[in-house]
Amino acid sequence: MTRNVHLAAHFPGVNNTTLWADPRSKSQIDFSSFEHLARTAERGLFDFFFLAEGLRLREQKGRIHDLDVVGRPESLTVLNALAAVTERLGLAATVNATFNEPYEIARRFASLDHLSGGRAAWNVVTSSDAFTGENFRRGGYLDRADRYTRAAEFVDLARELWDAGTERPFRHHGRHFSVEGDFTVPRPPQGHPVVIQAGDSAEGREFAASTADVVFAGWGSGGRPPGRHSTRHGTLEAGQAFYADVKARLARYGRDEDDLKIMPGVTVVLGDTAAEAQEKAAGIRRQQVSAQTALLTLEQVWGVDLSSYDPDGPLPDIDPVPESNLSQGRTRRGDVLEIAEKWRALSRAKGLSIRQTVIETTGRQSFIGTPDAVAAELDAFVQGRAADGFILVPHLTPGGLDEFVDRVVPLLQERGAFRTEYEGATLRSHLGLRTPERTLTA
């Protein structure tokens, strides 16, 4: 039996994927941009529209990071507006469980679910850095071990509030939260808005298995030389291993395999021929990684000022500083000494400059080729149980999905792997997720 491919759209914002200098690139904050991409995704019969969020603008060497200068609109505000100009498309907001409170977040998501007719989703993220905490009254930060326990209790409490609705008082006394009273919004149309979790760590995988409805798997390069698709789980075999590991964790929480959808974030570059697609992808990478961006990216690994280095020259011969705070608000992934050595080895083996090394090691063009080839590969990952679907991250705002919807979606439909119309009205129905039974606690 052919498995259905699930698709979602990630709004390109403050990241190193977006082509800021491209003349087709428009505002990342004007509502017309959000509306265009959302309408395109709905025309393509996507499951949902996804918004990332940051609670503080990142800094490097004491200055606002170049990619953050346009700012970051608050996700739920944007999605409430999009609910009025879309009919079936799910609306997913990233909201931090470390620097927010459950009652207010549960109320806001319940409101969005009602306003949209059952299309709300919450991407639960955590933060462990004091830099972000400085923007909040209580400040400080949580230890890594505590942020997931707080997030788990946060989500559990939100679900208690959604189940209580306006029909009965609620009472919760736990390790992180002690609240009681009356909720102000009736139970959401979906029962519980869809919960999304992003993360690839052992804690993140366990949290997803116990709590999430969707995993937004991070398919970035993670500091490693790229594979065939330049992704963390970039081969079919690696994707299958990740998929099997997360799905195998579900049983201990009394959940079935279909209760959790795994949807990696990917990018797509299309061409009329394979050669044209590869040439376009190479051009996109050169635009994404300017000489200045290459040095800034290298500084995030090395943790020292590298502005005196030539981006067209060799990598630094000095070792990284593991505990550096040169870059604030960005997670330094993995062992920087190990990453630096891998980058050096790649640079030596291929004779790459700093800029060329950064281009090759941070590549995000996950699927490159003709529409037929891309449709076939996306389908192969889903049929091979390496993913349940994909969250597409376009490189242009707001028209970056237009070509995919026009040229790839029809081919997926011809393969019998993608819907030809929405069959239900809620996001849970799009994803094939059950409506949770109502649980009322005393």
Short mmCIF file of C-alpha atoms in Angstrom, two decimals, residues 1-422:
data_model
loop_
_atom_site.label_atom_id
_atom_site.label_comp_id
_atom_site.label_asym_id
_atom_site.label_seq_id
_atom_site.Cartn_x
_atom_site.Cartn_y
_atom_site.Cartn_z
CA MET A 1 0.00 0.00 0.00
CA THR A 2 1.36 3.42 -0.98
CA ARG A 3 2.06 5.66 2.01
CA ASN A 4 0.90 9.27 1.78
CA VAL A 5 3.55 11.99 1.68
CA HIS A 6 2.88 14.80 4.16
CA LEU A 7 4.07 18.30 3.24
CA ALA A 8 4.37 21.52 5.21
CA ALA A 9 5.74 24.98 4.44
CA HIS A 10 8.34 26.76 6.58
CA PHE A 11 8.32 30.54 6.19
CA PRO A 12 11.87 31.67 5.27
CA GLY A 13 12.97 34.26 7.77
CA VAL A 14 16.08 35.10 9.72
CA ASN A 15 18.43 32.31 8.71
CA ASN A 16 21.26 31.50 6.33
CA THR A 17 18.92 29.73 3.91
CA THR A 18 17.20 32.87 2.60
CA LEU A 19 18.67 34.72 -0.39
CA TRP A 20 18.54 38.24 0.97
CA ALA A 21 20.15 39.95 -2.03
CA ASP A 22 18.01 38.26 -4.69
CA PRO A 23 15.79 40.86 -6.45
CA ARG A 24 12.82 38.50 -6.03
CA SER A 25 13.25 38.46 -2.25
CA LYS A 26 10.61 40.51 -0.45
CA SER A 27 9.90 41.55 3.12
CA GLN A 28 10.17 39.03 5.96
CA ILE A 29 7.78 41.08 8.09
CA ASP A 30 5.12 42.45 5.72
CA PHE A 31 1.85 40.52 5.98
CA SER A 32 1.60 40.14 2.21
CA SER A 33 4.65 37.86 2.32
CA PHE A 34 3.09 35.57 4.91
CA GLU A 35 -0.16 35.55 2.98
CA HIS A 36 1.47 34.68 -0.35
CA LEU A 37 3.38 31.71 1.03
CA ALA A 38 0.38 30.45 3.02
CA ARG A 39 -1.95 30.69 0.03
CA THR A 40 0.63 28.85 -2.11
CA ALA A 41 0.90 26.10 0.48
CA GLU A 42 -2.88 25.76 0.65
CA ARG A 43 -3.09 25.68 -3.16
CA GLY A 44 -0.56 22.84 -2.97
CA LEU A 45 -2.77 21.04 -0.39
CA PHE A 46 -0.02 21.14 2.25
CA ASP A 47 -0.78 20.01 5.79
CA PHE A 48 0.42 23.16 7.54
CA PHE A 49 2.29 26.47 7.44
CA PHE A 50 5.14 26.71 9.95
CA LEU A 51 6.62 29.78 11.64
CA ALA A 52 9.88 29.77 13.57
CA GLU A 53 10.52 32.28 16.32
CA GLY A 54 13.41 33.76 18.26
CA LEU A 55 13.10 35.52 21.61
CA ARG A 56 16.21 37.61 21.18
CA LEU A 57 18.21 38.84 18.22
CA ARG A 58 21.46 36.93 17.97
CA GLU A 59 24.73 38.77 18.44
CA GLN A 60 28.26 38.26 17.23
CA LYS A 61 31.21 40.18 18.62
CA GLY A 62 28.78 42.38 20.56
CA ARG A 63 26.74 43.40 17.50
CA ILE A 64 23.39 42.23 16.14
CA HIS A 65 24.02 39.35 13.76
CA ASP A 66 23.60 40.43 10.13
CA LEU A 67 20.85 37.89 9.38
CA ASP A 68 18.70 39.21 12.26
CA VAL A 69 18.46 42.86 11.30
CA VAL A 70 14.92 42.52 9.91
CA GLY A 71 13.56 41.33 13.23
CA ARG A 72 11.24 38.46 14.11
CA PRO A 73 7.44 38.94 14.29
CA GLU A 74 5.56 37.08 17.02
CA SER A 75 4.27 33.82 15.54
CA LEU A 76 0.76 33.54 16.97
CA THR A 77 -0.12 37.09 15.96
CA VAL A 78 0.76 36.32 12.35
CA LEU A 79 -1.11 33.01 12.34
CA ASN A 80 -4.29 34.51 13.75
CA ALA A 81 -4.28 36.89 10.80
CA LEU A 82 -3.58 34.05 8.35
CA ALA A 83 -6.55 32.12 9.73
CA ALA A 84 -8.77 34.73 8.08
CA VAL A 85 -7.25 34.31 4.59
CA THR A 86 -6.93 30.50 4.50
CA GLU A 87 -9.55 27.76 4.85
CA ARG A 88 -7.90 24.36 5.35
CA LEU A 89 -4.17 24.95 5.89
CA GLY A 90 -2.82 24.10 9.35
CA LEU A 91 -1.15 26.96 11.22
CA ALA A 92 1.90 26.08 13.33
CA ALA A 93 3.56 28.54 15.72
CA THR A 94 6.89 28.10 17.50
CA VAL A 95 6.50 29.08 21.16
CA ASN A 96 9.14 28.65 23.84
CA ALA A 97 8.27 26.52 26.89
CA THR A 98 11.11 27.96 28.97
CA PHE A 99 10.18 31.65 29.04
CA ASN A 100 6.37 31.45 28.87
CA GLU A 101 3.61 30.28 31.20
CA PRO A 102 1.22 27.37 30.48
CA TYR A 103 -2.09 29.11 31.22
CA GLU A 104 -1.48 31.94 28.77
CA ILE A 105 -0.02 29.76 26.02
CA ALA A 106 -2.84 27.22 26.33
CA ARG A 107 -5.37 30.05 26.08
CA ARG A 108 -3.74 31.53 22.98
CA PHE A 109 -3.52 28.20 21.15
CA ALA A 110 -7.09 27.31 22.08
CA SER A 111 -8.17 30.68 20.68
CA LEU A 112 -6.28 30.07 17.42
CA ASP A 113 -7.80 26.61 17.14
CA HIS A 114 -11.31 28.06 17.49
CA LEU A 115 -10.67 30.98 15.13
CA SER A 116 -9.25 28.68 12.46
CA GLY A 117 -11.79 25.88 12.83
CA GLY A 118 -9.31 23.36 14.24
CA ARG A 119 -6.06 24.14 12.42
CA ALA A 120 -3.67 25.17 15.23
CA ALA A 121 -0.30 23.57 15.99
CA TRP A 122 2.35 24.35 18.59
CA ASN A 123 6.04 23.76 17.92
CA VAL A 124 7.42 23.37 21.44
CA VAL A 125 10.98 24.61 21.86
CA THR A 126 13.18 25.15 24.89
CA SER A 127 16.07 27.45 25.71
CA SER A 128 18.94 26.94 28.13
CA ASP A 129 20.93 30.14 27.69
CA ALA A 130 21.09 33.14 30.00
CA PHE A 131 21.51 35.43 26.97
CA THR A 132 17.88 34.83 25.99
CA GLY A 133 16.78 34.96 29.61
CA GLU A 134 17.98 38.56 29.91
CA ASN A 135 14.89 39.60 27.91
CA PHE A 136 12.58 38.25 30.64
CA ARG A 137 11.69 39.38 34.12
CA ARG A 138 12.90 36.29 35.91
CA GLY A 139 16.06 36.12 33.78
CA GLY A 140 18.52 33.32 34.23
CA TYR A 141 18.25 29.98 32.51
CA LEU A 142 17.50 26.32 33.05
CA ASP A 143 20.06 23.56 33.09
CA ARG A 144 19.80 21.35 30.04
CA ALA A 145 18.40 18.48 32.11
CA ASP A 146 15.64 20.71 33.49
CA ARG A 147 14.42 22.35 30.31
CA TYR A 148 12.84 19.15 28.95
CA THR A 149 11.22 18.25 32.28
CA ARG A 150 9.72 21.75 32.41
CA ALA A 151 8.60 21.46 28.78
CA ALA A 152 6.98 18.07 29.39
CA GLU A 153 5.06 19.37 32.39
CA PHE A 154 4.20 22.54 30.43
CA VAL A 155 2.61 20.51 27.61
CA ASP A 156 0.83 18.17 30.03
CA LEU A 157 -0.63 21.15 31.88
CA ALA A 158 -1.72 22.82 28.63
CA ARG A 159 -3.57 19.64 27.69
CA GLU A 160 -5.23 19.59 31.13
CA LEU A 161 -6.42 23.15 30.51
CA TRP A 162 -7.72 22.33 27.02
CA ASP A 163 -9.61 19.35 28.44
CA ALA A 164 -11.08 21.41 31.28
CA GLY A 165 -12.31 24.11 28.90
CA THR A 166 -14.92 26.36 30.47
CA GLU A 167 -16.84 23.46 32.00
CA ARG A 168 -14.96 22.83 35.20
CA PRO A 169 -12.16 24.26 37.36
CA PHE A 170 -8.64 22.93 37.02
CA ARG A 171 -6.01 22.21 39.61
CA HIS A 172 -2.37 21.31 38.94
CA HIS A 173 0.50 21.04 41.41
CA GLY A 174 3.77 19.80 39.93
CA ARG A 175 7.52 20.33 40.09
CA HIS A 176 7.57 23.40 37.85
CA PHE A 177 4.00 24.72 37.99
CA SER A 178 1.33 25.12 40.63
CA VAL A 179 -1.86 26.66 39.23
CA GLU A 180 -5.60 26.36 39.72
CA GLY A 181 -8.68 28.23 38.65
CA ASP A 182 -10.98 28.38 35.63
CA PHE A 183 -10.00 28.31 31.96
CA THR A 184 -11.53 31.00 29.76
CA VAL A 185 -11.79 29.19 26.40
CA PRO A 186 -13.96 26.15 25.52
CA ARG A 187 -12.22 22.91 24.58
CA PRO A 188 -10.50 23.38 21.19
CA PRO A 189 -12.11 21.86 18.05
CA GLN A 190 -9.18 19.43 17.72
CA GLY A 191 -9.39 18.47 21.39
CA HIS A 192 -5.71 19.38 21.64
CA PRO A 193 -3.91 21.52 19.04
CA VAL A 194 -1.21 19.48 17.28
CA VAL A 195 2.11 19.47 19.18
CA ILE A 196 5.34 19.61 17.17
CA GLN A 197 8.81 19.05 18.58
CA ALA A 198 12.14 19.84 16.97
CA GLY A 199 15.31 18.20 18.14
CA ASP A 200 17.74 15.39 17.46
CA SER A 201 19.34 14.84 20.86
CA ALA A 202 18.55 11.79 22.99
CA GLU A 203 16.45 14.01 25.28
CA GLY A 204 14.68 15.51 22.29
CA ARG A 205 13.85 12.12 20.81
CA GLU A 206 12.46 10.88 24.11
CA PHE A 207 10.44 14.05 24.60
CA ALA A 208 9.02 13.66 21.09
CA ALA A 209 8.08 10.03 21.68
CA SER A 210 6.31 10.83 24.94
CA THR A 211 4.64 14.08 23.98
CA ALA A 212 4.68 15.18 20.32
CA ASP A 213 2.38 14.57 17.37
CA VAL A 214 4.99 15.67 14.81
CA VAL A 215 8.79 15.67 14.86
CA PHE A 216 10.43 18.48 12.91
CA ALA A 217 13.68 16.59 12.37
CA GLY A 218 16.67 18.86 11.82
CA TRP A 219 18.29 17.80 8.57
CA GLY A 220 21.01 20.44 8.66
CA SER A 221 24.64 19.51 8.06
CA GLY A 222 25.45 19.77 11.78
CA GLY A 223 29.11 20.58 11.13
CA ARG A 224 29.74 17.42 9.14
CA PRO A 225 30.84 17.11 5.54
CA PRO A 226 27.67 16.71 3.50
CA GLY A 227 26.39 13.45 2.11
CA ARG A 228 24.45 12.99 -1.06
CA HIS A 229 21.70 15.35 0.09
CA SER A 230 23.79 17.53 2.43
CA THR A 231 21.64 16.62 5.41
CA ARG A 232 22.15 15.24 8.90
CA HIS A 233 20.10 12.17 7.98
CA GLY A 234 20.82 12.73 4.31
CA THR A 235 20.91 9.16 3.05
CA LEU A 236 17.95 6.84 2.95
CA GLU A 237 19.72 4.51 5.38
CA ALA A 238 20.48 7.27 7.91
CA GLY A 239 16.91 8.54 7.68
CA GLN A 240 15.60 5.04 8.26
CA ALA A 241 17.77 4.64 11.35
CA PHE A 242 16.50 7.91 12.85
CA TYR A 243 12.91 7.04 11.95
CA ALA A 244 13.14 3.56 13.48
CA ASP A 245 14.79 4.86 16.65
CA VAL A 246 12.13 7.49 17.36
CA LYS A 247 9.20 5.25 16.42
CA ALA A 248 10.54 2.43 18.62
CA ARG A 249 10.33 4.73 21.67
CA LEU A 250 6.56 5.20 21.31
CA ALA A 251 5.47 1.85 22.78
CA ARG A 252 6.79 2.63 26.25
CA TYR A 253 4.31 5.54 26.35
CA GLY A 254 1.41 3.44 25.11
CA ARG A 255 1.49 5.03 21.68
CA ASP A 256 1.27 3.56 18.17
CA GLU A 257 3.57 4.27 15.21
CA ASP A 258 0.88 6.36 13.49
CA ASP A 259 0.55 8.63 16.53
CA LEU A 260 3.74 10.49 15.59
CA LYS A 261 4.72 11.90 12.19
CA ILE A 262 8.39 12.49 11.38
CA MET A 263 8.84 15.42 8.98
CA PRO A 264 12.41 16.62 8.30
CA GLY A 265 13.06 20.18 7.24
CA VAL A 266 14.42 20.16 3.68
CA THR A 267 15.08 22.45 0.75
CA VAL A 268 14.53 21.77 -2.93
CA VAL A 269 16.20 23.11 -6.08
CA LEU A 270 14.58 22.28 -9.41
CA GLY A 271 15.90 22.40 -12.97
CA ASP A 272 14.77 21.18 -16.38
CA THR A 273 17.81 18.90 -16.36
CA ALA A 274 19.92 17.44 -13.56
CA ALA A 275 22.86 19.59 -14.66
CA GLU A 276 20.79 22.75 -14.60
CA ALA A 277 19.50 21.94 -11.11
CA GLN A 278 23.04 21.37 -9.83
CA GLU A 279 24.20 24.65 -11.37
CA LYS A 280 21.27 26.52 -9.77
CA ALA A 281 22.01 24.90 -6.41
CA ALA A 282 25.67 25.93 -6.59
CA GLY A 283 24.63 29.49 -7.42
CA ILE A 284 22.23 29.57 -4.49
CA ARG A 285 24.96 28.37 -2.13
CA ARG A 286 27.33 31.11 -3.33
CA GLN A 287 24.64 33.71 -2.66
CA GLN A 288 23.87 32.25 0.77
CA VAL A 289 27.52 32.21 1.83
CA SER A 290 29.11 35.54 1.01
CA ALA A 291 32.72 36.19 2.00
CA GLN A 292 31.51 37.97 5.13
CA THR A 293 29.03 35.21 6.01
CA ALA A 294 31.76 32.59 5.59
CA LEU A 295 33.94 34.29 8.20
CA LEU A 296 31.01 34.80 10.58
CA THR A 297 30.08 31.12 10.27
CA LEU A 298 33.67 30.06 10.91
CA GLU A 299 33.81 32.30 13.98
CA GLN A 300 30.77 30.47 15.40
CA VAL A 301 32.83 27.26 15.38
CA TRP A 302 36.22 28.71 16.30
CA GLY A 303 34.85 31.12 18.91
CA VAL A 304 37.41 33.83 18.12
CA ASP A 305 37.55 36.91 15.91
CA LEU A 306 38.66 35.82 12.42
CA SER A 307 38.05 39.11 10.61
CA SER A 308 41.75 39.33 9.64
CA TYR A 309 41.56 36.06 7.70
CA ASP A 310 41.08 35.90 3.94
CA PRO A 311 37.80 34.08 3.14
CA ASP A 312 39.46 32.85 -0.05
CA GLY A 313 42.44 31.55 1.93
CA PRO A 314 43.01 28.44 4.07
CA LEU A 315 41.27 27.61 7.34
CA PRO A 316 42.84 28.93 10.56
CA ASP A 317 45.69 26.87 12.00
CA ILE A 318 44.65 27.82 15.56
CA ASP A 319 42.35 25.64 17.64
CA PRO A 320 38.76 26.66 18.51
CA VAL A 321 37.84 28.00 21.93
CA PRO A 322 35.18 25.58 23.26
CA GLU A 323 33.64 27.87 25.89
CA SER A 324 33.61 31.05 23.82
CA ASN A 325 30.75 33.54 24.09
CA LEU A 326 31.74 35.41 20.93
CA SER A 327 28.41 34.40 19.39
CA GLN A 328 25.31 34.88 21.55
CA GLY A 329 21.87 33.37 21.01
CA ARG A 330 23.07 30.57 18.73
CA THR A 331 23.65 26.98 19.81
CA ARG A 332 27.14 25.69 19.05
CA ARG A 333 26.34 22.17 17.94
CA GLY A 334 28.66 19.35 18.89
CA ASP A 335 32.32 19.27 19.83
CA VAL A 336 33.88 22.30 18.13
CA LEU A 337 37.34 20.74 18.17
CA GLU A 338 35.97 17.71 16.34
CA ILE A 339 34.05 19.87 13.87
CA ALA A 340 37.13 22.00 13.17
CA GLU A 341 39.26 18.93 12.50
CA LYS A 342 36.67 17.53 10.09
CA TRP A 343 36.48 20.83 8.27
CA ARG A 344 40.27 21.00 8.04
CA ALA A 345 40.48 17.46 6.71
CA LEU A 346 37.86 18.27 4.06
CA SER A 347 39.65 21.49 3.16
CA ARG A 348 42.99 19.72 2.77
CA ALA A 349 41.53 16.83 0.79
CA LYS A 350 39.72 19.04 -1.71
CA GLY A 351 41.90 22.14 -1.60
CA LEU A 352 39.04 24.31 -0.35
CA SER A 353 39.22 27.89 0.91
CA ILE A 354 37.36 29.11 4.01
CA ARG A 355 34.36 30.18 1.94
CA GLN A 356 34.33 26.98 -0.11
CA THR A 357 34.56 24.87 3.05
CA VAL A 358 31.65 26.69 4.66
CA ILE A 359 29.60 26.33 1.48
CA GLU A 360 30.20 22.59 1.40
CA THR A 361 29.75 21.85 5.10
CA THR A 362 26.67 23.95 5.74
CA GLY A 363 24.76 23.05 2.58
CA ARG A 364 21.00 22.72 2.89
CA GLN A 365 19.93 21.85 -0.68
CA SER A 366 18.47 18.54 0.40
CA PHE A 367 16.86 17.51 -2.90
CA ILE A 368 18.29 18.75 -6.19
CA GLY A 369 17.13 17.69 -9.65
CA THR A 370 14.33 17.69 -12.17
CA PRO A 371 10.74 17.72 -10.88
CA ASP A 372 10.42 14.01 -11.76
CA ALA A 373 13.61 13.11 -9.90
CA VAL A 374 12.73 15.17 -6.83
CA ALA A 375 9.21 13.73 -6.66
CA ALA A 376 10.66 10.23 -6.92
CA GLU A 377 13.21 10.85 -4.15
CA LEU A 378 10.71 12.43 -1.77
CA ASP A 379 8.40 9.51 -2.35
CA ALA A 380 11.22 7.00 -1.86
CA PHE A 381 12.08 8.41 1.57
CA VAL A 382 8.46 8.09 2.68
CA GLN A 383 7.83 4.66 1.17
CA GLY A 384 11.17 3.50 2.64
CA ARG A 385 10.18 4.73 6.12
CA ALA A 386 12.91 7.31 6.38
CA ALA A 387 10.24 10.02 6.90
CA ASP A 388 6.49 10.51 6.95
CA GLY A 389 6.80 13.75 5.01
CA PHE A 390 8.76 16.97 4.79
CA ILE A 391 8.72 20.58 5.95
CA LEU A 392 9.93 22.58 2.96
CA VAL A 393 12.22 25.54 3.69
CA PRO A 394 12.31 27.72 0.55
CA HIS A 395 15.19 30.11 -0.11
CA LEU A 396 13.03 32.95 -1.41
CA THR A 397 10.40 35.04 0.36
CA PRO A 398 7.56 34.80 -0.46
CA GLY A 399 7.60 32.95 -3.82
CA GLY A 400 9.99 30.14 -2.96
CA LEU A 401 7.32 27.42 -3.05
CA ASP A 402 5.59 28.44 -6.26
CA GLU A 403 7.64 26.22 -8.57
CA PHE A 404 7.43 23.21 -6.25
CA VAL A 405 3.65 23.44 -6.00
CA ASP A 406 3.30 23.86 -9.76
CA ARG A 407 5.78 21.20 -10.88
CA VAL A 408 6.35 18.62 -8.12
CA VAL A 409 3.00 18.31 -6.35
CA PRO A 410 1.20 17.10 -9.53
CA LEU A 411 3.83 14.41 -9.97
CA LEU A 412 3.40 13.20 -6.39
CA GLN A 413 -0.34 13.06 -7.05
CA GLU A 414 0.23 11.02 -10.21
CA ARG A 415 2.25 8.56 -8.13
CA GLY A 416 -0.71 8.17 -5.78
CA ALA A 417 1.40 9.45 -2.89
CA PHE A 418 -0.28 12.82 -2.28
CA ARG A 419 -3.84 14.01 -1.83
CA THR A 420 -5.78 15.60 -4.67
CA GLU A 421 -8.06 17.45 -2.28
CA TYR A 422 -8.40 18.05 1.45
#
